[in-house]
Coordinates of C-alpha atoms in Angstrom, one line a residue:
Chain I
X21 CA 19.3 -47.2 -30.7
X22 CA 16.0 -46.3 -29.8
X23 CA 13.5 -49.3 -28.7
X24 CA 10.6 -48.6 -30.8
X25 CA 8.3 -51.1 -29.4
X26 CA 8.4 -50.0 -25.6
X27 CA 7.7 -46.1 -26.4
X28 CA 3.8 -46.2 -26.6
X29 CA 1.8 -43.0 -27.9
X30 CA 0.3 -41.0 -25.6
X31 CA -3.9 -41.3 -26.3
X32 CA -4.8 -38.0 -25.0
X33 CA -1.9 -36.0 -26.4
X34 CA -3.1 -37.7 -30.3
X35 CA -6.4 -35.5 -29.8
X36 CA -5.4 -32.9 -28.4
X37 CA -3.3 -32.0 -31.3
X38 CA -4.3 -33.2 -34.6
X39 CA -3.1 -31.6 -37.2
X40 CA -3.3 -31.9 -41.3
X41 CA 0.3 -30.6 -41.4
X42 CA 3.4 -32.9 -41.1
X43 CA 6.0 -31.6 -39.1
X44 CA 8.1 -30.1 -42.1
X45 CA 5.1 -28.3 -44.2
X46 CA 4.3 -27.4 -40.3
X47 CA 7.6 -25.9 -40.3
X48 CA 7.6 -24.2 -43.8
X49 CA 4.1 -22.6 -43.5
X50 CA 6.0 -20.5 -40.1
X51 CA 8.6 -19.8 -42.2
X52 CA 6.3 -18.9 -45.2
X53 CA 4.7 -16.5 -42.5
X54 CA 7.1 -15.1 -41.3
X55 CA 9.1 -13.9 -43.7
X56 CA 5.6 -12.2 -45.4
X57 CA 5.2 -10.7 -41.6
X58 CA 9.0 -9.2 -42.4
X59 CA 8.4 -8.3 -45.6
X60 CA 5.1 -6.6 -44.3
X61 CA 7.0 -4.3 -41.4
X62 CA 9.9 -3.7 -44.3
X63 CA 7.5 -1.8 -46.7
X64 CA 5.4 -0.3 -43.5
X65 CA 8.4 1.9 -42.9
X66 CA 7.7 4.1 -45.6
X67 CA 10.4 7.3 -46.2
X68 CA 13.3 6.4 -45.0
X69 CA 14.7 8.7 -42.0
X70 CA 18.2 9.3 -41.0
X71 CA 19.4 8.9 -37.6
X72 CA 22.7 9.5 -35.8
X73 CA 24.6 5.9 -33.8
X74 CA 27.0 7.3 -31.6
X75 CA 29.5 4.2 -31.2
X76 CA 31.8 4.0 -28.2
X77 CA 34.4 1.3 -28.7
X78 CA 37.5 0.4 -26.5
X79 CA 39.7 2.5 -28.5
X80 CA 37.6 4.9 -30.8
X81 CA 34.5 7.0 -30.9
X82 CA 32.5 7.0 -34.0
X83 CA 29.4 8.4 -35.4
X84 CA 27.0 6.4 -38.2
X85 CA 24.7 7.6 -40.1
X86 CA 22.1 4.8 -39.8
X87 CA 18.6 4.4 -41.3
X88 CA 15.5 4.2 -38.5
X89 CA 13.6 1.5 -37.9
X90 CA 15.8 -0.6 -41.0
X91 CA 19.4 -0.5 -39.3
X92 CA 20.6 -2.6 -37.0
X93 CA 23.8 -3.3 -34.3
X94 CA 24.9 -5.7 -36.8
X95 CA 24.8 -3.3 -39.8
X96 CA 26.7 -0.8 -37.4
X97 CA 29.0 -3.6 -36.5
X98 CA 29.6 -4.5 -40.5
X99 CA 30.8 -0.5 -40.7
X100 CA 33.3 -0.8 -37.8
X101 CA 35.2 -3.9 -38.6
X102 CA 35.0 -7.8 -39.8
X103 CA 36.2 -8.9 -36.1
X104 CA 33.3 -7.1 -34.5
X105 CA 30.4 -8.5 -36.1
X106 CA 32.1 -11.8 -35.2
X107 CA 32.3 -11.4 -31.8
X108 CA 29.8 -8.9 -30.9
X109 CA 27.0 -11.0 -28.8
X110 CA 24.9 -8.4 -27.9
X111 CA 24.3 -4.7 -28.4
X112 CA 23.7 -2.0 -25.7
X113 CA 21.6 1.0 -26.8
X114 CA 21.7 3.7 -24.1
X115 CA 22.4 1.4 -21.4
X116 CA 19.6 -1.4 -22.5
X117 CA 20.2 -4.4 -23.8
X118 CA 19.3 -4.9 -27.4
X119 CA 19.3 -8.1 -29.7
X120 CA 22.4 -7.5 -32.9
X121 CA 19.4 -8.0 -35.5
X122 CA 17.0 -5.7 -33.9
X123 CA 16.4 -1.8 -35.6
X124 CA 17.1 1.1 -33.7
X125 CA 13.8 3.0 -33.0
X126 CA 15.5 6.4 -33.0
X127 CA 19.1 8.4 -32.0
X128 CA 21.0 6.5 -29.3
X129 CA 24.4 5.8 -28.5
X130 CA 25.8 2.2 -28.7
X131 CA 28.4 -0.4 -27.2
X132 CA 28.9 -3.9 -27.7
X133 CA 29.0 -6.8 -25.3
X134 CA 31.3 -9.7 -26.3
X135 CA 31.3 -13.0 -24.0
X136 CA 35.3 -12.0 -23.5
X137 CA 33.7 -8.8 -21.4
X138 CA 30.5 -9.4 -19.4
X139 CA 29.8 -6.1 -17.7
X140 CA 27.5 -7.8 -16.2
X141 CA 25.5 -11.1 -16.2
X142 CA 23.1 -10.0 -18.8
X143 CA 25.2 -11.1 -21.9
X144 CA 25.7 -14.6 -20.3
X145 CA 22.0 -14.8 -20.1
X146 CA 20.8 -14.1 -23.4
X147 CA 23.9 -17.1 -24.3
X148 CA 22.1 -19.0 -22.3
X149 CA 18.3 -18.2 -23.4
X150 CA 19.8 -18.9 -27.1
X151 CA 21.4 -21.9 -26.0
X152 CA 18.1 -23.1 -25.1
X153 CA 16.6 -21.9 -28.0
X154 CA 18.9 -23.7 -30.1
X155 CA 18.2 -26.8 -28.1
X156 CA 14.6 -26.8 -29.1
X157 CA 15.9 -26.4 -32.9
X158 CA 17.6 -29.4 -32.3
X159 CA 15.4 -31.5 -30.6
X160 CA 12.6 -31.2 -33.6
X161 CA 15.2 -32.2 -36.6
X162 CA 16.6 -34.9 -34.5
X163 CA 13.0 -36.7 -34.5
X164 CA 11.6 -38.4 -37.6
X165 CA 8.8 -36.8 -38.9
X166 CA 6.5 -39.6 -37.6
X167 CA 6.9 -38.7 -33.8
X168 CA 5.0 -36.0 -32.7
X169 CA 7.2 -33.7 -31.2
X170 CA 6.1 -30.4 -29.7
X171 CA 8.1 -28.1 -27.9
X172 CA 7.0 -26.7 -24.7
X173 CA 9.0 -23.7 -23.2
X174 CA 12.0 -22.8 -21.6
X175 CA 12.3 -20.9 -18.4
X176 CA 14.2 -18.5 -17.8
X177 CA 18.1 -18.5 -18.2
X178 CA 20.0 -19.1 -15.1
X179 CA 23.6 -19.7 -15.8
X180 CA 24.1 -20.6 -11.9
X181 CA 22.4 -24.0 -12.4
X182 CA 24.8 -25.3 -14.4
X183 CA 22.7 -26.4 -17.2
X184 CA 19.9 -24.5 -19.7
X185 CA 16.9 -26.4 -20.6
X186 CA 13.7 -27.0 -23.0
X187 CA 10.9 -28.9 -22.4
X188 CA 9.8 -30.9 -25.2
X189 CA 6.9 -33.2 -25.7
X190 CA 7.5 -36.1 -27.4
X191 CA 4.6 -38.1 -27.4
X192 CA 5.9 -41.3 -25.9
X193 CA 5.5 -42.8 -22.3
X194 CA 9.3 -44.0 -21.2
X195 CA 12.1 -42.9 -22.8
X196 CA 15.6 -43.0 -21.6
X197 CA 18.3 -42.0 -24.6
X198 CA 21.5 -44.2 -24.1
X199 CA 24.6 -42.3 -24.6
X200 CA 24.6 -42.7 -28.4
X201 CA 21.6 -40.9 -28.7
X202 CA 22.5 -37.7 -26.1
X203 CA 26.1 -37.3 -28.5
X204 CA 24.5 -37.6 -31.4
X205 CA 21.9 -35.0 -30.7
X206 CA 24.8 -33.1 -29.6
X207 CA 26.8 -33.5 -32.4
X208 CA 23.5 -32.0 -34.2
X209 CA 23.9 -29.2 -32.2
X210 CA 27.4 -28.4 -32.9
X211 CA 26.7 -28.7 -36.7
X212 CA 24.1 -25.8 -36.1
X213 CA 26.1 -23.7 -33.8
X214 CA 28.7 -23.9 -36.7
X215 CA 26.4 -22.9 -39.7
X216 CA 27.0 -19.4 -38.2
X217 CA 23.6 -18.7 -38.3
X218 CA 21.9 -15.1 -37.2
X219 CA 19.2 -15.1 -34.8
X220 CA 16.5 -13.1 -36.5
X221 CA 14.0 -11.3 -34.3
X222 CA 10.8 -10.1 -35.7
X223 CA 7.8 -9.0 -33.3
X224 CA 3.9 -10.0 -35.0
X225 CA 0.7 -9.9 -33.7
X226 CA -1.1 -12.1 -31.5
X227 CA -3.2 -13.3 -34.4
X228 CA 0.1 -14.3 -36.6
X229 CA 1.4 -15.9 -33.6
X230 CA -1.4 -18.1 -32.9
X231 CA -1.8 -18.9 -37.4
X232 CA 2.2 -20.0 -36.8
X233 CA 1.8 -22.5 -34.0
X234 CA -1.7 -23.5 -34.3
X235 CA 0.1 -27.2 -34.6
X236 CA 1.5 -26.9 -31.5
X237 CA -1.0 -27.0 -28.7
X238 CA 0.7 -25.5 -25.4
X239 CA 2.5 -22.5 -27.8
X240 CA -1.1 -21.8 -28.9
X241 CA -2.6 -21.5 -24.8
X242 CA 0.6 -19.4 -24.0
X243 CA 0.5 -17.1 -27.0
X244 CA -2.7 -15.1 -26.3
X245 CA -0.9 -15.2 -22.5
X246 CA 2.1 -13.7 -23.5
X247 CA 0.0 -10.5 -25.8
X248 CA -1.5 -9.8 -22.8
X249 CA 1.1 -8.8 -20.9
X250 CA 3.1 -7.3 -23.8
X251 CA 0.7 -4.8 -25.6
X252 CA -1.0 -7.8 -27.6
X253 CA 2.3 -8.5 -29.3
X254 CA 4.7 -11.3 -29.3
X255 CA 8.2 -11.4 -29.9
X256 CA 9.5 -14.7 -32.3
X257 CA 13.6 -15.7 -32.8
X258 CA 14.3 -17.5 -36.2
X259 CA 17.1 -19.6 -36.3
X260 CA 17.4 -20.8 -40.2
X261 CA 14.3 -22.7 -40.1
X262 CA 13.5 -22.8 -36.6
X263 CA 11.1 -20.6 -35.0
X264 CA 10.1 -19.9 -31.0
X265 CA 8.3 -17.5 -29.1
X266 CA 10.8 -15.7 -26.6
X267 CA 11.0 -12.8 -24.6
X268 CA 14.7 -12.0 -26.2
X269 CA 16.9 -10.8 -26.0
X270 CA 19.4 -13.4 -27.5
X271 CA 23.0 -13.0 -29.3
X272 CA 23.5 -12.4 -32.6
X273 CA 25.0 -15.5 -34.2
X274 CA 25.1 -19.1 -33.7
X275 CA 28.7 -19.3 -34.5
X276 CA 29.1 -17.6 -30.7
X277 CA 28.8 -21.0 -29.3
X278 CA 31.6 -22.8 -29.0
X279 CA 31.5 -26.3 -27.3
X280 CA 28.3 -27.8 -26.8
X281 CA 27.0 -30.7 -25.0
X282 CA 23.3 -32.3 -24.9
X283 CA 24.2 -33.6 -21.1
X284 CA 20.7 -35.8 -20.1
X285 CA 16.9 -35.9 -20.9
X286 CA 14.9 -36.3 -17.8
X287 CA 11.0 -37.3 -18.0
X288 CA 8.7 -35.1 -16.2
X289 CA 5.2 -35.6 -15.0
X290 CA 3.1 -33.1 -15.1
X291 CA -1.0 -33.0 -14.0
X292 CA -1.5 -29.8 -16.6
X293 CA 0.7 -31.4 -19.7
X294 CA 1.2 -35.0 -19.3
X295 CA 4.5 -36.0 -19.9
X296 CA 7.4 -34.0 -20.6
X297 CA 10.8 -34.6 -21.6
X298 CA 13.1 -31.8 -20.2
X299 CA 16.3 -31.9 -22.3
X300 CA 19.2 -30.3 -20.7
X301 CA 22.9 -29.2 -21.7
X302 CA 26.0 -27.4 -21.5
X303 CA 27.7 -25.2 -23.3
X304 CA 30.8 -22.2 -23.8
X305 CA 31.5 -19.4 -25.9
X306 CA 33.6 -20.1 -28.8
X307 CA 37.1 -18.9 -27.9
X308 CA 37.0 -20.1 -24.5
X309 CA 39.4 -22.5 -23.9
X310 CA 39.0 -25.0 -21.0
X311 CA 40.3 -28.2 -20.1
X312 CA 38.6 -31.1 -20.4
X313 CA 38.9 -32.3 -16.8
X314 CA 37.1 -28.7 -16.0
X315 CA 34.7 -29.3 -18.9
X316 CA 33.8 -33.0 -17.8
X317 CA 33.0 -31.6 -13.7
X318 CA 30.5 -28.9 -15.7
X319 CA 29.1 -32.1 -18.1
X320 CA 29.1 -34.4 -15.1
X321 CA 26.3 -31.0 -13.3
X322 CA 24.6 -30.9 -16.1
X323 CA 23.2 -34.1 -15.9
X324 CA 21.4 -34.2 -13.1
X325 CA 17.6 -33.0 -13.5
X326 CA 17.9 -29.3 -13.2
X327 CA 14.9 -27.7 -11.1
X328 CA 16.0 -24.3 -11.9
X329 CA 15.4 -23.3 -8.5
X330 CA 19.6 -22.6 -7.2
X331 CA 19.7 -20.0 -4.5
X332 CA 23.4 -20.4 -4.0
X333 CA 23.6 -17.5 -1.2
X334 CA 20.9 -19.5 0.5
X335 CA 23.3 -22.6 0.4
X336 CA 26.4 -20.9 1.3
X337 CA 24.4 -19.4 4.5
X338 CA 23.2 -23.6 5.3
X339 CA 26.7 -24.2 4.7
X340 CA 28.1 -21.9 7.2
X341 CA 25.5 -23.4 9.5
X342 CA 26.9 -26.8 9.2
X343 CA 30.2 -25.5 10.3
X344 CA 29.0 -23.7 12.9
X345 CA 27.1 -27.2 14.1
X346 CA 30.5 -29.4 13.3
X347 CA 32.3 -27.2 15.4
X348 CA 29.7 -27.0 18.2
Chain R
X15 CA 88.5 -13.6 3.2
X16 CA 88.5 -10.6 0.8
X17 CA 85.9 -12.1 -1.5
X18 CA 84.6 -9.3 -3.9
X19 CA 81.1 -9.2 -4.3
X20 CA 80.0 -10.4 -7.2
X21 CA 77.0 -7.7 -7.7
X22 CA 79.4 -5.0 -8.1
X23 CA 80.7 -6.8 -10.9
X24 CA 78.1 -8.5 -12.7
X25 CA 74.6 -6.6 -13.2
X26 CA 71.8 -8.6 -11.8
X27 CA 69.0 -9.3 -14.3
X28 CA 65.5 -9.5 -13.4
X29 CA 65.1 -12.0 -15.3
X30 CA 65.6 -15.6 -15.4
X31 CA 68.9 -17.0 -16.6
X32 CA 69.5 -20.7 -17.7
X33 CA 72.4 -22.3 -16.0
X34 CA 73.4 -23.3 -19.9
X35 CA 73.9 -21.3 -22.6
X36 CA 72.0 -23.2 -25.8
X37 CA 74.4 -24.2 -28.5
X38 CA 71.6 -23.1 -30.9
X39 CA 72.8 -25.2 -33.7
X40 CA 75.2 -23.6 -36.4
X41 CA 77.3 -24.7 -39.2
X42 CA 79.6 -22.1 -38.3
X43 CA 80.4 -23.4 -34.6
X44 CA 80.2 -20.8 -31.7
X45 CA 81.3 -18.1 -33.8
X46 CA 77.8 -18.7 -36.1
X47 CA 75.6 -18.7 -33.2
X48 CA 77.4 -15.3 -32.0
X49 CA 76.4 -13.6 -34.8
X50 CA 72.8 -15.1 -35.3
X51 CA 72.8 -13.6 -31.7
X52 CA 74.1 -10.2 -32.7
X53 CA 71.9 -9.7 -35.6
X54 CA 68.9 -10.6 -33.0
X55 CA 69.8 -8.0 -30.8
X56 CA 70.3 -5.3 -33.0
X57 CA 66.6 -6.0 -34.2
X58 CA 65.4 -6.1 -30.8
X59 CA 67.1 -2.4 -30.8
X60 CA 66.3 -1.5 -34.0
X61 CA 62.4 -2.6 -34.2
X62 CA 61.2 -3.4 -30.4
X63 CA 59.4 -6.2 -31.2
X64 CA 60.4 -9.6 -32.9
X65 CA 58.6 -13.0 -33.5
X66 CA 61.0 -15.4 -33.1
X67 CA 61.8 -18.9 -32.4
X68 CA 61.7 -19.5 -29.0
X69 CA 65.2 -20.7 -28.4
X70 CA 66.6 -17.9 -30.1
X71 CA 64.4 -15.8 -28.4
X72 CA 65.2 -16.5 -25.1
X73 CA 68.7 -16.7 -25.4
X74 CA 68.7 -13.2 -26.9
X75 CA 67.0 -12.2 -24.8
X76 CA 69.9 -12.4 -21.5
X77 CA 72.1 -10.8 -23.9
X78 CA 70.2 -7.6 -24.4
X79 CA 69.2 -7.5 -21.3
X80 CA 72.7 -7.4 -20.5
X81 CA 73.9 -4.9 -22.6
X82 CA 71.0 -2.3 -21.5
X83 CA 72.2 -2.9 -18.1
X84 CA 75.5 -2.2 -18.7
X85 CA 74.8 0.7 -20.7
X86 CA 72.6 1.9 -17.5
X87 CA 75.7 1.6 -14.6
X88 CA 78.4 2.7 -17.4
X89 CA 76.9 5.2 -19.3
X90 CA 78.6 6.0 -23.4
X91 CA 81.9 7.5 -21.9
X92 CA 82.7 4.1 -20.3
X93 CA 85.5 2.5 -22.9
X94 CA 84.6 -1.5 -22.3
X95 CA 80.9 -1.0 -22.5
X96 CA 81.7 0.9 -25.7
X97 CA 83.1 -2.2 -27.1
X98 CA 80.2 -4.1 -25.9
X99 CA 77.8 -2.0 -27.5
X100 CA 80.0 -2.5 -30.7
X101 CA 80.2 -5.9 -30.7
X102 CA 76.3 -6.7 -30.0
X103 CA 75.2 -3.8 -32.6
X104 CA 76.1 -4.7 -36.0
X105 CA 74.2 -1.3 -37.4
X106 CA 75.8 1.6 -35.5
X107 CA 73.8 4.0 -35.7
X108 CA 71.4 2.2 -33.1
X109 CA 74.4 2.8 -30.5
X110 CA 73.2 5.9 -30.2
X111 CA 69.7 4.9 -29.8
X112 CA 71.0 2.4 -26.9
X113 CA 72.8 5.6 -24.9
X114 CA 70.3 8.3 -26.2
X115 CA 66.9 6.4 -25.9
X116 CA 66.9 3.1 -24.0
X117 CA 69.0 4.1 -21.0
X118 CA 66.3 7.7 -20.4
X119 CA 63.9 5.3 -20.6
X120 CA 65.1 2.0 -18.1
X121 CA 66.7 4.5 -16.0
X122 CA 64.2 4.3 -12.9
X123 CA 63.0 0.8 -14.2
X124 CA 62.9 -2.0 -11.2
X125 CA 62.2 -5.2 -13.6
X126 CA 63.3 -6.4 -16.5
X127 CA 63.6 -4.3 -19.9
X128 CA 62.4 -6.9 -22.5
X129 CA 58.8 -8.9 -22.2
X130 CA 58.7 -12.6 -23.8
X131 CA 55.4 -13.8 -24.6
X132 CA 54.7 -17.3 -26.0
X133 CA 53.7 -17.2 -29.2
X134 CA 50.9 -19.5 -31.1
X135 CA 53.0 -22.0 -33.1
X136 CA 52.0 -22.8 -37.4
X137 CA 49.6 -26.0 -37.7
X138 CA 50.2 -27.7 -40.0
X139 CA 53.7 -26.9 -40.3
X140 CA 57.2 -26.7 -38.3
X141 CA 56.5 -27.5 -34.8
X142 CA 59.0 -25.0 -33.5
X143 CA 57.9 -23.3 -30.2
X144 CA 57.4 -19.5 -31.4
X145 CA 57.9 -16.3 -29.3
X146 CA 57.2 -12.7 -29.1
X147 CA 60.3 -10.9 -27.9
X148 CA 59.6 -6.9 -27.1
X149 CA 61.3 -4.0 -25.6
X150 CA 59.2 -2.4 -22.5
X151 CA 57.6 1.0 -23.3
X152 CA 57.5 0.7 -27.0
X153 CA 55.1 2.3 -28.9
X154 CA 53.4 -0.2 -30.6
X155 CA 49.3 -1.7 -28.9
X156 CA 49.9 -3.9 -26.2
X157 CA 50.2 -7.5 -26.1
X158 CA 48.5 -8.3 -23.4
X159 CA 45.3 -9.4 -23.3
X160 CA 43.1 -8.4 -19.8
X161 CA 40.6 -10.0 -18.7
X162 CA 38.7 -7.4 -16.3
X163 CA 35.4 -8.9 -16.1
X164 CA 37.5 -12.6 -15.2
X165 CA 34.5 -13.3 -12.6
X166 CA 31.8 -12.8 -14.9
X167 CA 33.4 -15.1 -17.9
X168 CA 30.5 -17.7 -18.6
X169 CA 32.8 -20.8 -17.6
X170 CA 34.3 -18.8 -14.5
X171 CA 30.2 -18.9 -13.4
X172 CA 29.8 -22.4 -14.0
X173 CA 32.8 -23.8 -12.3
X174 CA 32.1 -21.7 -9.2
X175 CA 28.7 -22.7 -8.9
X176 CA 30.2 -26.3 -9.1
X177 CA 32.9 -25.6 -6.7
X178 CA 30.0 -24.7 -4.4
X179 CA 27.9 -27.8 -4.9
X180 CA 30.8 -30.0 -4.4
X181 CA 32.0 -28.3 -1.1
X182 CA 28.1 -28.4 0.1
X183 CA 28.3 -32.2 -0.7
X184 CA 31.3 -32.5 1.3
X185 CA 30.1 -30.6 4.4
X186 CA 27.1 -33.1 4.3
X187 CA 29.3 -35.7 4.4
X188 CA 31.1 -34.3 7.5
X189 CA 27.8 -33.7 9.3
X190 CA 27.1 -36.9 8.6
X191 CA 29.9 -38.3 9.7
X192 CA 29.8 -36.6 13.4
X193 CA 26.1 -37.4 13.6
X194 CA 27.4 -41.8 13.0
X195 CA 30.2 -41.2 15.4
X196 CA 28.1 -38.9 18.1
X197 CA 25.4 -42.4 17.9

């Protein structure tokens, strides 16, 4: 249990973000906008044009006849088979990388990445980036609607470092969860991988954006950072209620994460932010089976305060020096 | 010592043959397990791939294997492989398909004839050990499941990375080590 008298509220993080909202209408009012902001770009599309999905599968080529800007991967997916759309984590559309639930701008050919068949390392990050983005959906249901939580960021995926992240303000000084608290928060997770939820992507305005997250005062300095660099738009992932700003792309369904673990939360101190809390965890795709000696080594790395900064060729070259100086 | 050697008369499976038959329990004695044998190996012939209990499987398995071999070094003109092929057959019409189709097809094989895979057992249900039992070169999509991109499998990534941490921990300790006893 959590000792409620030794976690103080932080004085200047009160002022910096007060809000009429409560956490939930906070969380509504997104959802409110965002699905008008859908609705909007739905009815913007106008006539309808046909376009032709060239689909390259293991065994089969096929053609679709797809709608533009209205169709996605996953619609393809639904006409090529049940199994697919289950699997299929990410889409490729002539060689890029493209979200299940995003529409195709024009004619392209496509393929689909499972987490069975990595080509490369790009499928494992957008696990990863989803994984963190999850964690962050998480963290603000676990909280009672008293504590001001606000989520930070999370930096980008790296896989190598054994664990993904999110930094989360919580508003209190000192807080250490005991082991109770990191498996229930990840039993919370596994009850949301398993909803089978689809990541929705929509992109919105800088304006939008900031209206979404005015509650949330380091989303509302990074948003008008973010539209600068991107043609003053921002990209946003909903998963069922939850919303975040991230560059994408992510995998198509919740249900693609298998075993999940909410490892440690470290405190960190910050000059620009205050305190953080950076929560950190592990996790597989569903249908990968591993032991759970092998599963308790990647828990036990997990839980050491990641840095993200793992250069492992770096390490392997000190490593050969240390030989070299054990031998000399 | 004029010893005959025993590969002239015996074909030598490639594949891996328990020094005890199973008894494969039967009502009907020895003679019951024959023929529950029988009718598996005519299926085998007859469809090319069988789910089966593993026990039954496996010991079907020699047997087949067995009689293709024979039917390989004898060839259909060759009276006692005849009667093998009659006894293990119980639907005759897949002798021919033994002679005329399974011995143009093993004829320049090196390894076995037949594949066993283990096969996901029912839960909840009877917790018998299940088994796919196949002919090789059958027409049917394979069973095997590759795994090209092993290195790039999510937990494959992970666990290196820790196998590199750990050995980097370990070398410290060495260094260390040397440094204390260099002192």
């Amino acid at each position: 249990m959590i000792n409620w008298t030794s976690l103080r509220l932080q004085v200047p993080m009160l002022r910096r973000c007060l809000s009429t909202l409560t956490k939930s209408e906070a969380r509504k009012k997104r959802n409110e906008l965002f699905d008008s902001e859908a609705k909007r770009q739905r009815a913007a599309v106008g006539r309808i044009e046909k376009i032709e999905v060239k689909y390259s599968g293991p065994s089969d080529e096929i053609t679709l006849v797809m709608n533009k800007h209205l169709s996605t991967p996953f619609d393809c997916a639904k006409h090529i088979s049940e199994g697919v759309t289950k699997v299929a984590a990410l889409a490729e559309v002539n060689g890029t990388p493209w979200d299940m639930h995003r529409p195709f701008n024009s004619e392209c050919e496509i393929k689909f990445v499972t987490m069975a068949s990595p080509e490369s390392q790009v499928v494992n990050k957008a696990f990863w980036r989803s994984c963190s983005l999850m964690m962050g959906a998480v963290a603000e249901t676990a909280f009672k609607d008293s504590i001001s939580i606000h989520l930070h960021s999370f930096p980008i995926p790296n896989v190598r470092s054994g664990s993904f992240l999110h930094d989360i303000s919580l508003g209190f000084e000192d807080w250490k969860p005991t082991v109770a608290e990191l498996q229930s928060l990840s039993a919370l997770y596994i009850k949301l991988s398993q909803k089978n939820l689809p990541i929705e992507r929509l992109v919105v305005g800088e304006s939008i954006a900031l209206e979404m997250f005015q509650d949330n005062p380091y989303k509302s300095e990074q948003i008008p950072n973010i539209a600068r660099h991107s043609e003053d738009s921002v990209t946003l992932y909903r998963i069922g209620d939850h919303i975040d700003v991230s560059k994408g792309p992510m995998i198509g369904n919740t249900g693609i994460i298998g075993r999940c673990t909410v490892a440690s939360v470290h405190k960190l101190s910050t000059d620009e932010y205050g305190t953080l809390y950076r929560f950190q965890g592990v996790a597989l795709p569903a249908g990968i089976l591993l032991n759970h000696f092998a599963y308790g080594i990647l828990e036990e790395r997990a839980r050491k305060l990641n840095n993200s900064v793992w250069v492992p060729s770096k390490i392997v070259e000190d490593s050969e020096d240390q030989i070299a100086a054990v031998a000399n | 010592m004029n010893q005959a050697n025993i590969s002239n008369l015996v074909s030598k499976l490639n594949i891996y043959v328990r020094p005890k038959a199973r008894r494969l329990k039967n009502p009907a004695g020895p003679e019951g397990r024959l023929l529950k044998l029988r009718k598996t190996v005519t299926a085998l012939i007859k469809y090319e791939r069988l789910e089966l209990n593993f026990n039954r499987g496996e010991e079907a398995r020699g047997y087949a294997e067995r009689l293709i071999s024979e039917a390989l070094r004898h060839g259909p003109a060759h009276h006692e492989t005849m009667k093998l092929a009659d006894f293990w057959i119980l639907e005759k019409q897949y002798v021919h398909k033994l002679f005329k189709v399974l011995v143009p097809r093993y004829e320049n094989f090196t390894s076995s004839y037949t594949k066993m895979y283990n096969a996901p057992r029912l839960y909840p249900g009877m917790y018998y050990k299940k088994s796919v039992l196949e002919l090789k070169g059958n027409v049917y999509p394979s069973l095997h499941q590759e795994y090209s991109q092993k290195r790039n499998l999510l937990h494959n990534v992970l666990l290196d990375e820790a196998r590199k941490e750990f050995r980097l921990k370990k070398y410290d300790e060495i260094v260390d080590n040397f440094k204390q006893t260099r002192m």
